[in-house]
Each structure stands twice: as C-alpha cells, then as structure tokens.
Amino acid sequence: MSFAHTPAVEFAVFDRGDALATPSALASHPDAASIRGASARGEFTFDLELRHAGRQRITLRYETQGDPALPAVFVAGGISAHRHLCANDASTQAGWWESQVGSGRALDPARHHLIAFDWIGADGTLDAPLDPSDQADAIVALLDALRIPRLAAFVGCSYGAMVGLQFAARYPARVGELVAISGTHRAHPYASAWRALQRRAVALGALQCDETHGLALARQLAILSYRTPEEFAARFGAAQVSDGRVRVAAEDYLDHCGAQYVARTPTTAYLRLSESIDLQQLDPSVIRVPVTVVAVAEDRLVPVSDAYDLVERLRGETRLRVLRSLYGHDAFLKEEAEVATVLREALTDCTQVAA
Amino acid sequence: MSFAHTPAVEFAVFDRGDALATPSALASHPDAASIRGASARGEFTFDLELRHAGRQRITLRYETQGDPALPAVFVAGGISAHRHLCANDASTQAGWWESQVGSGRALDPARHHLIAFDWIGADGTLDAPLDPSDQADAIVALLDALRIPRLAAFVGCSYGAMVGLQFAARYPARVGELVAISGTHRAHPYASAWRALQRRAVALGALQCDETHGLALARQLAILSYRTPEEFAARFGAAQVSDGRVRVAAEDYLDHCGAQYVARTPTTAYLRLSESIDLQQLDPSVIRVPVTVVAVAEDRLVPVSDAYDLVERLRGETRLRVLRSLYGHDAFLKEEAEVATVLREALTDCTQVAA
C-alpha cells in the first residue's frame, strides 16, 4: 500500500465481503490527514476482489477535512463527482459540493471529519465491470487504512446513494446512518436504457477513432436526464434556421456541457461508471441502518416511485423527504437551502456528538 | 403535374399563402380515386414555395379511401407515418393506424372520405429545412388537385397535430374542425434538445461513412421520448454482465426498433422531418376553427402544460381531453378504446352529415 504524501507501504489486499480488513494489512495513518482540522489528500494501492471482474489492483485517492476526533462522515456524489468536496487547504479549487460542504454549511469540517474519494474506475485505468458493491468494499478498505472504525453517517447523492445503500447492507457495523439522496436500490429500467444509449454514442464515436465526439454526445444526453423540461422551457426559446440547418436554442449550452466533460473525463471511466449504475441491484430489506431517503418529485432518472418502494422495504428506522425542484435529478447540486435542511435534520445526532 | 395512376399533366405551382390554388392549375381528378368507396393512390409533382428554402419541386404521394361524396377527413400522424392508414384495396399491407381507421372503426371509409399523404420530405430527396406550415401548404395543394373544397375535419397526431394547427391557421375556410392529438403550437425546448441530440447521433455516424448506425441510435433515443418509465419498468428487468460489458434489459428491444426504422427510412428524411418539428411556432390565437385538443398526462415529449397553454390561447370553440397512458407520447398508437372515444365524440358532427 502506498500513500502519496506519506511513507510508502506495499499494497494490501481487501477481499470483497470482509466486514473489516485484517488489521495487519492496514497501512499506517497518513501524516497529512492526522493534522487536526486540516484537509489532507492521499492515495494508496491495494488489490480488491471485484464482483464481476475478479481481483484487480486499485489505486484509491481520497481527501479528508476536519478533526479526525469529530464524527466521521463519508460523502459521495454522482459518477462525475470526486474526492474534492470544497475548496480547502488541500486544494483551493472549487469542489463539486460547495453548496453543502464547508465552514458554516450543513457538512462543516468544524463539526465533522469529512471523507471523500475518487470512485474506483474514475482514473480510466480500470477497464472492467464495476459493481456499486465494489465501491462500498473500496470505501471500507479506505476506512481501515485511515483507522476509522465507524462512520457516524454516509451521505450519498445519485450513484453515491446507491453505493451508500450497498455500504449499509454490507457493513452495518461501520455506519451509524445513511442519507441517500436521489439514488435507490435499483437502476430504473428506463434510466438504464437511457444510459445504454449514451454508451452507444461513445461506441459510435470510437468507430471513427474520435472518442471525444461520442463522449460529448453521451454527456449531452445525460444532461437531459439530469434536468427537467420545466427548466429548459424557462431557459431556452425557439429553434432557428441557420445555414440551411435547424439549430435549437439549447445547443450552445449542450455544446458547453459536452466540451467541459470531455476535457476532464477519461472515456473508459465514463463507460465503466455509467455501467456500474446499471448494475445496482440490492434487496433493501437487508438494511437495518437508519436511512433518510431523499427523492425529488421531478427527477426523470430516479422516479419518486422507486424511492417509495425503497422506503417501504427498508427494515431500520426510515425517513422520507420528497423535494420539489426545477432541476430534477440535479437538485442535490442546485437546491442549496432545501438540501441543507434535509442534511442538518438527518445529521442532528452526529452533530450533537460533536458539539 | 403528373398523377401516377392517371394521364400525366405537367406540374402546377402552388405558392405558400394561397388560400386556394388557381383552378386552372388543377389537374383532372385521378380516375382511381373517383371510384366510389374504393381506396386509391396517386402522386403528383408541383413547385412549392418553402418558408425557409424557397421554391422547390415536390412529389406528393397520397392515398384516399371512402366515397368522395362523404365528409372529407384528412388524417396525419407522426414523422414516421405515411399515406397508408390501414390495409385496403390500394394495399393489403397493414397501415400505421389500423386501430382507428377501417371498417367499423372511428375513422371508417363507410362514413368518411379519408385522405392521407406521405410527408413532403419523406422520400429523402428534399434536403432543405421544412416548416410545418410547408406541409399545410402541400396539403392544400393536394386538396385542390383532388377537387376537395373543404375538409369536414383534420385529424392529426404528434407532428400531424402541429401541421393540423398550421392548416387551421392558414386555411380556415378549408376545414370544419381539427382534432390535435399529442401535438401543439410549439416544439417544447426540452423535446427540441432531445431531437437535436438525435440528429447529432446521425452526424456522428456520418463521420464514419455509416449512416445506419447513427440513424439507428437516433431512433432508439426517440423511442425513449415516445414511451414512459412506467412501461419500461413493466417490460424490462435488471441489467446483466455479458462478455465483460453491461447489457441492459431493454437493449434487444431497442436494437429491434433501430433496425426496423433504418430499413424503411432515408436518413435525409429523418433529419429534415425531425428538424421540422422543432420549427413549429404558431400563435394559437389566430385559429378560429373548432379544435379538440387531446393530451396525454404521461407524454414526455409534449408536456400536458403545453396543451393547456394551447387551449387557453385558441379563439374558436375548444375542447380538451386529457388521457392517461402507460405509452406516453405513443398513446395515439396504443390506446385504442380511449382514442376511439375521443375521435367518435369529436367527429359526431361530420358523421351525422354522412348519415
């Protein structure tokens, strides 16, 4: 196991299904992350038994913020999210969840020890089917490496919520509660079809040896699934004829979305993480951890009916919060006040421990 | 003007905006179509002033059924629909609207003189932007050629409803009433974005000189917009890993849809008719013809809110019928009983004329 910012150790092995990796396989705690209240980044390499692809060498990259003595909260977003939640001393660049993470926000490094990672597969080097349960196994390996015996909470959005449910199902002793926002126990068959066609766009682009066109189109298609007709109606007007072709009003915006995504995303990472969403299959009745299920009425990717089904089938203490949002599936990124209220309510217990 | 099954005449010219083509430009009525009660096919060639592309030579193909003395009803479907509504003596092949057209059905050649055509642009020879109003102008040219001074009704579904609204706005003296099913006065900006990305799939395929892959993907994306998550959830199960790739349950169905469409659709026709939907822009307040607006609550392409807006802005007698359907935008093809009820109710007046 090797930590980027700490003395390197050889890799350890974490088998899928181990509730706790053997202590002897754990690396020493990275120095940087142990500085009280500071943020720290690290990476380590280990072997992981993947559900559909056997044992694979994994390099896991993480970031932590806040005093390790505070209640530990793992935070995970969609397949495009990563370890950097908000600007901090590990990186002054904006993170992917600035609206909820940071000083004075619902997830505050002054009250929580926040942990996040880059999805396994996100660096594009792992070209194999990735089950959401593989991510849960990788997270437990990370917690072992960081000597965190138990999370006060796991907060997951979209794919992160799927992985959080897997984590709660597989490692109930390692988490106090789960907040699952806009992600459930299954990939909805319609959403899966939508993603399968996005992957076909990548394949179509690959046929002409230009992955970027296909990946950009895939992302643009995904954007439609993340947003709502109501938002588009408010933002975009009528189509125009230009140079003998029809150009619709949203195309400039979609061009921007595609180019931005292609610049930061390896094609293999996109394909394998997109596939991974479609592999989500979990019986909620095995989960006894308290879960706050957050759904968005306008979500076109995760229908609120699947959230209802999840709530009905969970066995532990369960809360349901249904938000209304013009932004559909992307509400967790856009509805700052409503999501903060839900997070503060859900995290009251572990915040009180910290107070 | 030349009729395929009748003595050929040179083409006539119909200018956009002409309420009636000059009688001197009209061809003689095709013999086949004048046989009482029989079905007949014909085609004729003429020049039409297109809104965005100037004067173009058009070959228009039509089919009629029922006694020309009965009330005339023009029937138009989506961009994939055509002149052949149901199996008849012009062709024993199934038509695109067997559920509503035929003996004993809501649109019955025993009670109506039914007229339908292939959309201009549908043969793939016209590579220019086509406005929905161009289709209305072409229909008026057809009615002139067939010596039909006035339609008792225009029944349009999807793109056909858009064209019907254009027809009612431009030629109020030529139509008694309009039934507009799942199509309104505008292309919704979200639906337009969805179609624009379908056209990009075709463009991506064209880069590798294989139009069929791109067109198949475009059609598959369109299918998602025509149907609903509820239908997919009822039909399709979980994804599987196969040969190291994830295959979702709907992919076999989508493959079938793509292949079937590619086999019968010229790429240029698809592109130009898809664009044409996005050019729909009409002020409903200019329409004084009675209109029955039929919307489907689950339609993901034509939101019911746009149907409400249409109803509020129409100036003539207006009826609204909102259906519920697992099939969303495709309800007009699938909900046999509900659509029949709406059609029978709307067409009561012109049926009575025939009785």
XYZ file of C-alpha atoms in Angstrom:
710
model
C 0.000 0.000 0.000
C 1.490 3.352 -0.942
C 0.322 6.748 0.283
C 1.179 9.631 -1.975
C 2.054 12.057 0.794
C 3.363 9.559 3.321
C 5.991 6.861 3.557
C 5.075 4.246 1.012
C 3.973 0.797 2.081
C 3.271 -2.045 -0.321
C -0.320 -2.734 -1.257
C -2.678 -4.602 1.000
C -5.427 -6.990 -0.059
C -9.070 -6.407 0.787
C -11.416 -9.145 -0.217
C -14.992 -8.368 -1.087
C -17.240 -9.362 1.758
C -14.710 -8.772 4.521
C -16.545 -6.757 7.120
C -13.174 -5.475 8.292
C -9.892 -5.874 6.532
C -7.329 -7.665 8.671
C -5.566 -5.094 10.861
C -2.189 -6.428 9.796
C -2.911 -5.368 6.254
C -3.536 -1.762 7.261
C -1.068 0.933 6.435
C -0.077 3.482 8.994
C -2.291 6.549 9.129
C -1.113 9.164 6.664
C 0.658 12.011 8.421
C -1.042 14.798 6.498
C -4.534 13.592 7.330
C -3.789 13.440 11.008
C -3.212 17.172 11.331
C -6.180 18.316 13.401
C -8.820 20.114 11.388
C -6.691 20.338 8.296
C -7.584 18.860 4.972
C -5.394 16.189 3.501
C -5.105 14.124 0.372
C -3.654 10.722 -0.077
C -3.700 7.678 -2.264
C -2.926 4.028 -1.747
C -2.808 0.946 -3.884
C -4.314 -2.401 -2.985
C -5.935 -5.449 -4.511
C -9.699 -5.741 -4.440
C -11.872 -8.687 -5.397
C -14.387 -7.209 -7.836
C -17.777 -8.810 -8.066
C -17.767 -9.230 -11.849
C -14.083 -8.976 -12.702
C -12.012 -10.854 -10.135
C -9.034 -9.461 -8.240
C -7.798 -6.140 -9.544
C -5.087 -3.729 -8.479
C -6.741 -0.482 -7.370
C -5.270 2.933 -6.666
C -7.625 4.791 -4.363
C -7.416 8.573 -3.974
C -9.076 10.275 -1.048
C -9.373 13.607 0.700
C -10.286 14.327 4.320
C -11.261 17.512 6.135
C -11.867 18.261 9.789
C -10.514 16.888 13.029
C -10.369 13.065 12.950
C -11.772 13.162 16.514
C -15.062 14.554 15.186
C -17.827 12.229 13.947
C -16.727 10.756 10.635
C -18.986 11.415 7.632
C -18.318 9.875 4.251
C -19.612 11.955 1.337
C -20.152 10.621 -2.192
C -21.782 12.203 -5.231
C -22.635 11.175 -8.768
C -20.289 9.338 -11.141
C -18.728 12.679 -12.110
C -18.031 13.644 -8.503
C -14.690 13.112 -6.804
C -12.749 13.443 -3.574
C -12.640 17.251 -3.561
C -15.876 18.413 -1.895
C -14.997 22.090 -1.429
C -12.094 24.488 -1.643
C -9.756 23.926 1.322
C -6.074 23.826 2.126
C -5.633 20.591 0.175
C -6.771 22.467 -2.924
C -8.131 25.971 -3.342
C -10.054 24.889 -6.428
C -13.815 24.746 -6.033
C -15.123 21.318 -5.065
C -18.162 19.582 -6.503
C -20.425 20.273 -3.480
C -19.571 23.802 -2.383
C -23.240 24.444 -1.586
C -23.268 21.903 1.261
C -19.678 21.422 2.385
C -17.500 23.984 4.154
C -17.411 26.342 7.056
C -20.944 27.154 8.212
C -22.509 24.704 5.761
C -24.517 21.570 6.530
C -21.376 19.447 6.225
C -18.873 21.518 8.189
C -15.286 20.423 8.847
C -15.622 22.187 12.202
C -18.286 19.646 13.213
C -17.476 16.585 11.111
C -14.482 14.656 9.943
C -15.353 14.526 6.258
C -14.019 11.816 3.991
C -14.425 11.538 0.226
C -12.699 9.647 -2.561
C -12.403 9.357 -6.304
C -14.563 6.460 -7.467
C -12.576 3.390 -8.302
C -12.513 3.410 -12.075
C -12.535 7.216 -12.228
C -8.946 7.443 -13.440
C -9.799 5.377 -16.517
C -7.192 2.684 -15.854
C -9.668 0.001 -14.761
C -11.478 -1.356 -17.818
C -13.785 -3.878 -16.163
C -17.397 -4.039 -14.963
C -17.651 -2.277 -11.605
C -20.432 -3.163 -9.257
C -21.658 -0.482 -6.838
C -20.818 -3.004 -4.111
C -17.188 -2.874 -5.263
C -17.183 0.814 -4.376
C -18.533 0.006 -0.914
C -15.740 -2.531 -0.469
C -13.174 0.043 -1.564
C -14.577 2.545 0.940
C -14.249 0.062 3.763
C -10.645 -0.511 2.711
C -10.116 3.234 2.867
C -11.693 3.492 6.319
C -9.436 0.698 7.527
C -6.423 2.455 6.105
C -7.476 5.681 7.827
C -8.196 3.754 11.069
C -11.796 4.910 11.130
C -13.742 2.076 12.749
C -17.169 3.547 12.139
C -18.794 6.355 10.191
C -21.315 8.477 12.035
C -23.003 8.939 8.670
C -22.708 8.170 4.983
C -24.132 10.898 2.766
C -24.572 9.812 -0.841
C -26.160 11.507 -3.832
C -27.146 9.750 -7.076
C -24.598 6.940 -7.631
C -23.248 7.832 -4.202
C -26.630 6.998 -2.688
C -26.575 3.609 -4.442
C -23.129 2.925 -3.058
C -24.251 4.136 0.375
C -27.065 1.587 0.352
C -24.550 -1.127 -0.583
C -22.324 0.040 2.248
C -25.176 -0.041 4.755
C -26.160 -3.518 3.575
C -22.633 -4.967 3.675
C -21.068 -3.126 6.611
C -23.848 -2.268 9.073
C -21.379 -2.131 11.956
C -19.370 0.561 10.165
C -22.041 3.244 9.757
C -24.485 4.993 12.082
C -26.890 6.273 9.477
C -27.280 6.801 5.752
C -28.598 9.784 3.848
C -29.488 8.554 0.350
C -30.310 11.433 -1.983
C -31.662 10.731 -5.484
C -30.427 7.183 -5.668
C -32.094 3.918 -4.729
C -31.714 0.148 -4.510
C -32.010 -0.359 -8.247
C -31.302 1.289 -11.554
C -34.676 2.009 -13.116
C -35.007 0.089 -16.429
C -35.880 3.273 -18.336
C -32.885 5.134 -16.910
C -30.729 2.120 -17.745
C -31.919 2.221 -21.344
C -31.078 5.918 -21.458
C -27.552 5.238 -20.199
C -27.089 2.263 -22.544
C -27.790 4.611 -25.473
C -25.297 7.110 -24.097
C -22.687 4.354 -24.096
C -23.648 3.527 -27.676
C -22.903 7.126 -28.610
C -19.387 6.608 -27.248
C -19.101 3.357 -29.209
C -20.288 5.120 -32.361
C -17.646 7.802 -31.869
C -14.980 5.153 -31.239
C -15.705 3.588 -34.654
C -14.259 6.687 -36.264
C -11.328 6.825 -33.847
C -12.520 10.019 -32.217
C -13.707 9.311 -28.733
C -14.369 12.918 -27.835
C -17.353 13.384 -30.163
C -19.053 10.294 -28.799
C -18.289 11.128 -25.181
C -19.549 14.686 -25.635
C -22.807 13.394 -27.102
C -23.160 10.889 -24.265
C -22.748 13.672 -21.721
C -25.266 15.875 -23.516
C -27.781 13.046 -23.440
C -27.067 12.542 -19.748
C -27.671 16.249 -19.082
C -31.207 15.872 -20.445
C -31.812 13.076 -17.966
C -30.427 15.153 -15.088
C -32.590 18.205 -15.781
C -36.264 18.894 -16.482
C -38.454 20.173 -19.302
C -39.567 22.971 -16.991
C -36.009 24.257 -16.613
C -35.388 24.060 -20.360
C -38.643 25.887 -21.058
C -37.591 28.685 -18.723
C -34.076 28.960 -20.193
C -34.412 28.287 -23.890
C -36.525 29.743 -26.678
C -37.406 28.667 -30.194
C -35.223 26.948 -32.776
C -33.698 28.882 -35.675
C -32.706 28.051 -39.220
C -29.014 28.765 -39.718
C -27.018 27.869 -42.838
C -29.764 25.569 -44.029
C -29.885 23.618 -40.774
C -32.136 23.889 -37.741
C -30.340 24.781 -34.542
C -32.327 24.535 -31.322
C -31.852 27.043 -28.534
C -30.276 24.624 -26.037
C -27.457 23.540 -28.356
C -24.952 26.174 -27.202
C -25.489 25.083 -23.614
C -25.206 21.411 -24.540
C -22.014 22.101 -26.519
C -20.548 23.708 -23.425
C -21.568 20.762 -21.221
C -20.058 18.261 -23.641
C -16.742 20.078 -24.056
C -16.330 20.624 -20.323
C -16.956 16.946 -19.581
C -14.679 15.605 -22.311
C -11.823 17.756 -21.031
C -11.885 16.167 -17.589
C -13.185 12.617 -18.108
C -11.397 9.537 -19.469
C -13.763 7.678 -21.789
C -13.161 4.364 -20.040
C -14.022 5.934 -16.686
C -17.281 7.266 -18.063
C -18.237 3.933 -19.643
C -17.436 1.798 -16.625
C -19.058 4.097 -14.062
C -22.137 4.550 -16.237
C -22.386 0.749 -16.487
C -21.917 0.483 -12.746
C -25.108 2.453 -12.088
C -26.975 -0.108 -14.173
C -25.598 -2.945 -12.040
C -27.274 -1.610 -8.900
C -29.448 -4.439 -7.548
C -29.984 -4.640 -3.836
C -32.673 -6.029 -1.594
C -33.436 -3.110 0.769
C -34.800 -5.500 3.393
C -31.245 -6.479 4.370
C -30.584 -2.901 5.527
C -31.188 -2.191 9.217
C -29.178 1.017 9.484
C -31.322 4.193 9.824
C -31.811 5.723 6.371
C -33.066 9.118 5.273
C -34.331 8.683 1.733
C -34.436 11.947 -0.209
C -36.276 11.987 -3.518
C -37.135 14.727 -5.974
C -40.610 14.703 -7.479
C -39.351 15.964 -10.852
C -36.431 13.503 -11.122
C -36.584 11.877 -14.587
C -33.791 9.408 -13.842
C -34.769 8.135 -10.392
C -38.563 8.146 -10.261
C -40.041 9.031 -6.917
C -41.935 5.713 -7.091
C -38.614 3.884 -6.660
C -37.919 5.970 -3.553
C -41.318 4.984 -2.170
C -40.519 1.350 -2.885
C -37.179 1.694 -1.126
C -38.789 3.249 1.940
C -41.397 0.508 2.117
C -38.781 -2.209 2.020
C -36.110 -0.842 4.362
C -36.158 -2.556 7.764
C -34.484 0.026 10.000
C -35.606 3.487 11.061
C -36.574 5.269 7.852
C -37.368 8.837 6.928
C -38.575 10.059 3.555
C -38.200 13.591 2.275
C -39.603 14.482 -1.132
C -38.322 17.749 -2.569
C -39.751 19.700 -5.496
C -37.177 21.085 -7.887
C -36.919 22.609 -11.328
C -33.580 20.795 -11.541
C -34.852 17.223 -11.276
C -32.057 14.751 -10.634
C -29.561 17.586 -10.206
C -31.472 19.063 -7.266
C -28.754 17.936 -4.837
C -26.358 20.261 -6.642
C -28.771 23.153 -7.099
C -31.318 23.332 -4.263
C -28.989 24.713 -1.644
C -31.476 25.578 1.111
C -33.735 22.532 0.816
C -30.876 20.035 0.709
C -29.151 21.790 3.621
C -32.328 21.496 5.684
C -32.552 17.779 4.983
C -28.862 17.242 5.779
C -28.986 19.244 9.015
C -32.065 17.381 10.137
C -30.566 13.993 9.284
C -27.191 14.763 10.837
C -28.518 16.258 14.076
C -27.474 13.242 16.093
C -23.901 13.053 14.903
C -23.562 16.838 15.096
C -24.684 16.738 18.716
C -21.997 14.190 19.464
C -19.547 16.712 18.117
C -20.946 19.717 19.987
C -48.493 17.915 -62.560
C -48.308 14.164 -63.066
C -50.519 11.583 -61.411
C -49.013 8.160 -61.164
C -52.187 6.284 -61.998
C -53.760 8.821 -64.343
C -52.902 10.662 -67.524
C -49.874 12.785 -66.730
C -50.115 16.553 -66.662
C -47.171 18.853 -66.151
C -46.584 20.204 -62.665
C -48.573 23.061 -61.281
C -47.329 25.779 -58.949
C -48.825 26.373 -55.519
C -47.469 29.349 -53.703
C -47.323 29.365 -49.946
C -50.113 31.518 -48.627
C -52.532 30.865 -51.455
C -55.805 30.029 -49.791
C -56.801 28.231 -52.965
C -54.602 27.300 -55.881
C -55.874 28.757 -59.124
C -58.383 26.346 -60.626
C -56.583 26.496 -63.953
C -53.555 24.928 -62.331
C -55.503 21.935 -61.109
C -55.091 18.568 -62.675
C -58.073 16.487 -63.531
C -59.288 14.275 -60.722
C -57.446 10.940 -60.755
C -59.644 8.202 -62.109
C -58.773 5.622 -59.474
C -59.708 7.866 -56.582
C -63.095 8.628 -58.038
C -64.293 5.045 -57.788
C -66.980 5.205 -55.105
C -65.852 3.755 -51.783
C -62.652 2.351 -53.165
C -59.204 3.254 -51.974
C -56.797 4.856 -54.382
C -53.205 6.013 -54.507
C -51.690 8.718 -56.564
C -48.801 11.110 -56.794
C -48.218 14.420 -58.452
C -45.348 16.811 -58.844
C -45.523 20.555 -58.338
C -43.483 23.510 -57.159
C -43.990 24.815 -53.657
C -42.580 27.954 -52.060
C -40.985 26.687 -48.838
C -40.816 29.042 -45.900
C -37.079 28.605 -45.265
C -35.826 27.190 -48.566
C -37.520 28.966 -51.487
C -39.295 27.308 -54.371
C -38.757 23.546 -54.547
C -40.044 20.794 -56.822
C -42.172 18.444 -54.709
C -43.538 14.994 -55.490
C -46.546 14.378 -53.285
C -47.906 10.869 -52.703
C -51.391 10.380 -51.314
C -53.970 7.718 -50.629
C -57.735 8.093 -50.305
C -60.449 5.782 -49.016
C -64.224 6.037 -48.991
C -66.758 7.685 -51.226
C -65.669 11.226 -52.235
C -69.273 12.284 -51.547
C -68.799 11.558 -47.827
C -67.396 14.192 -45.471
C -63.682 14.557 -46.184
C -61.302 13.889 -43.296
C -57.576 14.400 -43.619
C -55.521 12.133 -41.351
C -51.868 12.751 -40.442
C -49.590 11.019 -37.924
C -46.051 11.440 -36.648
C -42.998 11.989 -38.843
C -42.747 8.220 -39.396
C -46.345 7.935 -40.537
C -47.390 7.933 -44.182
C -50.299 7.821 -46.601
C -51.304 4.228 -45.844
C -53.644 4.352 -42.835
C -54.935 0.782 -42.935
C -54.970 -2.283 -45.118
C -57.338 -1.730 -48.062
C -57.596 -2.432 -51.764
C -54.812 0.032 -52.539
C -52.505 -2.082 -50.418
C -53.204 -5.092 -48.242
C -50.222 -4.258 -46.033
C -51.070 -3.037 -42.550
C -51.263 0.733 -42.267
C -49.851 2.859 -39.470
C -53.231 3.479 -37.770
C -55.095 0.182 -38.002
C -56.522 0.725 -34.513
C -58.564 3.761 -35.601
C -59.035 3.503 -39.365
C -61.094 0.911 -41.208
C -64.472 -0.673 -41.336
C -66.278 -0.239 -38.023
C -63.510 1.917 -36.584
C -63.687 5.565 -35.523
C -62.416 6.656 -38.936
C -64.495 4.496 -41.243
C -64.354 4.704 -45.046
C -68.063 3.888 -44.974
C -68.716 7.194 -43.227
C -65.793 9.405 -44.266
C -63.768 10.148 -47.332
C -60.329 9.678 -45.797
C -57.256 11.356 -47.244
C -53.650 10.892 -46.180
C -50.254 11.587 -47.698
C -46.561 10.956 -47.312
C -44.975 13.994 -45.662
C -43.104 16.155 -48.088
C -39.503 15.283 -47.406
C -40.353 11.683 -46.501
C -38.776 10.252 -49.647
C -35.409 11.738 -48.677
C -34.986 13.723 -51.888
C -35.643 17.134 -50.361
C -32.611 18.220 -48.337
C -33.831 21.553 -47.023
C -35.428 22.927 -43.846
C -39.127 22.091 -43.874
C -41.517 24.192 -41.878
C -44.705 22.532 -40.585
C -46.525 25.284 -42.483
C -44.970 23.948 -45.698
C -46.777 20.670 -45.045
C -50.057 22.556 -44.616
C -49.446 24.301 -47.953
C -48.734 20.967 -49.604
C -51.962 19.546 -48.192
C -53.969 22.413 -49.627
C -52.338 21.752 -52.988
C -53.411 18.132 -52.682
C -56.993 19.079 -51.794
C -57.096 21.368 -54.800
C -55.811 18.590 -57.016
C -58.444 16.238 -55.620
C -61.121 18.956 -56.011
C -61.959 18.847 -52.311
C -63.016 22.392 -51.421
C -63.294 21.781 -47.699
C -62.387 19.133 -45.129
C -65.032 18.216 -42.594
C -62.184 17.501 -40.222
C -58.413 17.330 -39.964
C -57.210 14.646 -37.537
C -53.537 14.992 -36.659
C -51.339 13.158 -34.180
C -47.913 14.339 -32.998
C -46.290 16.186 -35.953
C -49.620 15.748 -37.709
C -51.297 17.778 -34.964
C -48.722 20.531 -35.425
C -49.400 20.567 -39.151
C -53.145 20.497 -38.479
C -52.835 23.633 -36.358
C -50.884 25.284 -39.178
C -53.589 24.244 -41.615
C -56.355 25.630 -39.394
C -54.443 28.889 -39.000
C -53.681 29.326 -42.718
C -56.764 27.845 -44.386
C -59.717 28.329 -42.020
C -62.173 28.180 -44.924
C -60.904 24.728 -45.879
C -61.584 22.836 -42.632
C -64.601 22.370 -40.363
C -62.756 21.218 -37.272
C -59.403 19.998 -36.055
C -58.552 17.130 -33.749
C -54.999 17.736 -32.482
C -53.635 14.736 -30.586
C -50.297 14.978 -28.773
C -49.011 17.936 -30.716
C -49.271 21.652 -30.041
C -48.421 25.132 -31.295
C -44.769 24.864 -30.383
C -41.947 22.384 -30.041
C -41.101 22.244 -26.364
C -37.475 23.400 -25.827
C -36.607 20.221 -23.900
C -38.069 17.997 -26.617
C -36.189 20.065 -29.192
C -32.933 19.492 -27.326
C -33.694 15.768 -27.283
C -34.244 15.769 -31.047
C -31.158 17.888 -31.692
C -29.073 15.236 -29.922
C -30.713 12.529 -32.026
C -29.630 14.435 -35.123
C -26.122 14.664 -33.682
C -26.084 10.866 -33.407
C -26.774 10.747 -37.144
C -23.998 13.277 -37.769
C -21.616 11.236 -35.621
C -22.444 8.136 -37.653
C -21.993 10.046 -40.911
C -18.408 10.918 -39.924
C -17.525 7.268 -40.318
C -19.491 6.932 -43.554
C -22.018 4.590 -41.997
C -25.309 6.372 -41.695
C -27.222 3.360 -40.429
C -25.512 3.198 -37.020
C -26.221 6.857 -36.371
C -29.794 6.665 -37.612
C -30.472 3.566 -35.520
C -29.170 5.307 -32.411
C -31.267 8.385 -33.193
C -34.371 6.231 -33.461
C -33.584 4.442 -30.224
C -33.243 7.775 -28.455
C -36.532 8.871 -29.978
C -38.231 5.710 -28.703
C -37.301 6.693 -25.156
C -39.008 10.024 -25.670
C -42.116 8.361 -27.096
C -42.565 5.924 -24.228
C -42.564 6.094 -20.421
C -40.508 4.831 -17.482
C -43.606 3.016 -16.250
C -43.835 0.956 -19.432
C -40.117 0.137 -19.329
C -40.367 -0.877 -15.673
C -43.211 -3.252 -16.532
C -41.393 -4.756 -19.534
C -37.726 -4.889 -18.636
C -35.729 -6.314 -15.740
C -32.213 -5.843 -14.463
C -29.000 -5.388 -16.431
C -26.547 -8.262 -16.891
C -22.811 -8.531 -17.331
C -22.041 -10.291 -20.602
C -18.553 -10.673 -22.118
C -17.165 -8.060 -19.768
C -19.768 -5.462 -20.707
C -23.026 -4.450 -19.093
C -26.089 -5.032 -21.230
C -29.363 -3.562 -20.022
C -32.616 -5.426 -20.464
C -34.152 -3.003 -22.982
C -31.277 -3.267 -25.466
C -32.741 -6.148 -27.504
C -35.945 -4.176 -27.930
C -34.065 -1.010 -28.834
C -31.921 -2.940 -31.347
C -35.102 -4.149 -32.998
C -36.563 -0.622 -33.107
C -33.395 0.786 -34.626
C -33.031 -1.884 -37.308
C -36.676 -1.681 -38.315
C -36.513 2.095 -38.679
C -33.246 2.142 -40.629
C -34.653 -0.349 -43.110
C -37.515 1.946 -44.088
C -36.259 5.495 -43.531
C -33.913 7.593 -45.656
C -31.523 9.464 -43.357
C -32.239 12.804 -45.011
C -35.952 12.296 -44.494
C -35.440 11.609 -40.810
C -33.186 14.629 -40.340
C -35.404 17.094 -42.182
C -38.664 15.936 -40.611
C -37.119 15.858 -37.150
C -35.913 19.421 -37.719
C -39.346 20.383 -38.953
C -40.922 19.526 -35.604
C -38.514 21.955 -33.987
C -39.601 24.723 -36.351
C -43.179 24.627 -35.064
C -44.017 28.142 -33.885
C -47.580 29.306 -34.149
C -49.727 31.829 -32.335
C -52.854 29.821 -31.428
C -54.922 32.998 -31.179
C -55.109 33.200 -34.968
C -57.078 29.923 -35.033
C -60.863 30.236 -35.020
C -61.690 26.750 -36.265
C -63.150 24.429 -33.576
C -60.325 22.364 -32.074
C -60.342 19.255 -29.909
C -57.005 19.215 -28.098
C -56.047 15.744 -26.892
C -53.131 15.468 -24.484
C -51.616 12.577 -22.566
C -50.644 13.185 -18.959
C -47.574 10.917 -19.226
C -46.276 12.385 -22.502
C -42.564 13.174 -22.044
C -42.258 14.926 -25.395
C -45.335 17.149 -25.451
C -45.967 18.187 -21.850
C -49.599 18.486 -20.898
C -48.814 22.053 -19.804
C -48.294 22.989 -23.453
C -51.713 21.527 -24.264
C -53.254 23.680 -21.508
C -51.481 26.700 -22.936
C -52.806 25.880 -26.401
C -56.367 25.544 -25.128
C -56.164 28.838 -23.277
C -54.988 30.670 -26.369
C -57.237 29.207 -29.066
C -60.046 31.578 -30.063
C -62.620 29.207 -31.512
C -64.708 26.502 -29.880
C -62.255 24.381 -27.929
C -62.424 21.021 -26.205
C -59.683 19.453 -24.112
C -59.355 15.745 -23.427
C -56.518 14.538 -21.214
C -55.821 10.812 -21.431
C -53.737 8.704 -19.062
C -51.464 6.194 -20.727
C -48.559 3.923 -19.961
C -47.421 4.702 -23.513
C -46.904 8.440 -23.147
C -46.494 10.166 -26.491
C -47.317 6.934 -28.336
C -50.773 6.707 -26.742
C -52.422 7.596 -30.070
C -50.998 4.366 -31.488
C -51.658 2.190 -28.447
C -54.755 3.324 -26.536
C -57.327 2.007 -28.968
C -60.513 2.465 -26.936
C -59.699 5.855 -25.388
C -58.566 7.408 -28.648
C -61.574 5.951 -30.471
C -63.905 7.531 -27.927
C -62.276 10.919 -28.403
C -62.403 10.622 -32.192
C -66.046 9.492 -32.275
C -67.033 12.317 -29.958
C -65.134 14.903 -31.984
C -66.359 13.638 -35.344
C -70.016 13.322 -34.375
C -70.992 16.333 -36.443
C -69.374 15.283 -39.681
C -70.522 11.703 -39.208
C -74.097 12.949 -38.873
C -73.766 14.808 -42.126
C -72.867 11.483 -43.669
C -75.698 9.532 -42.050
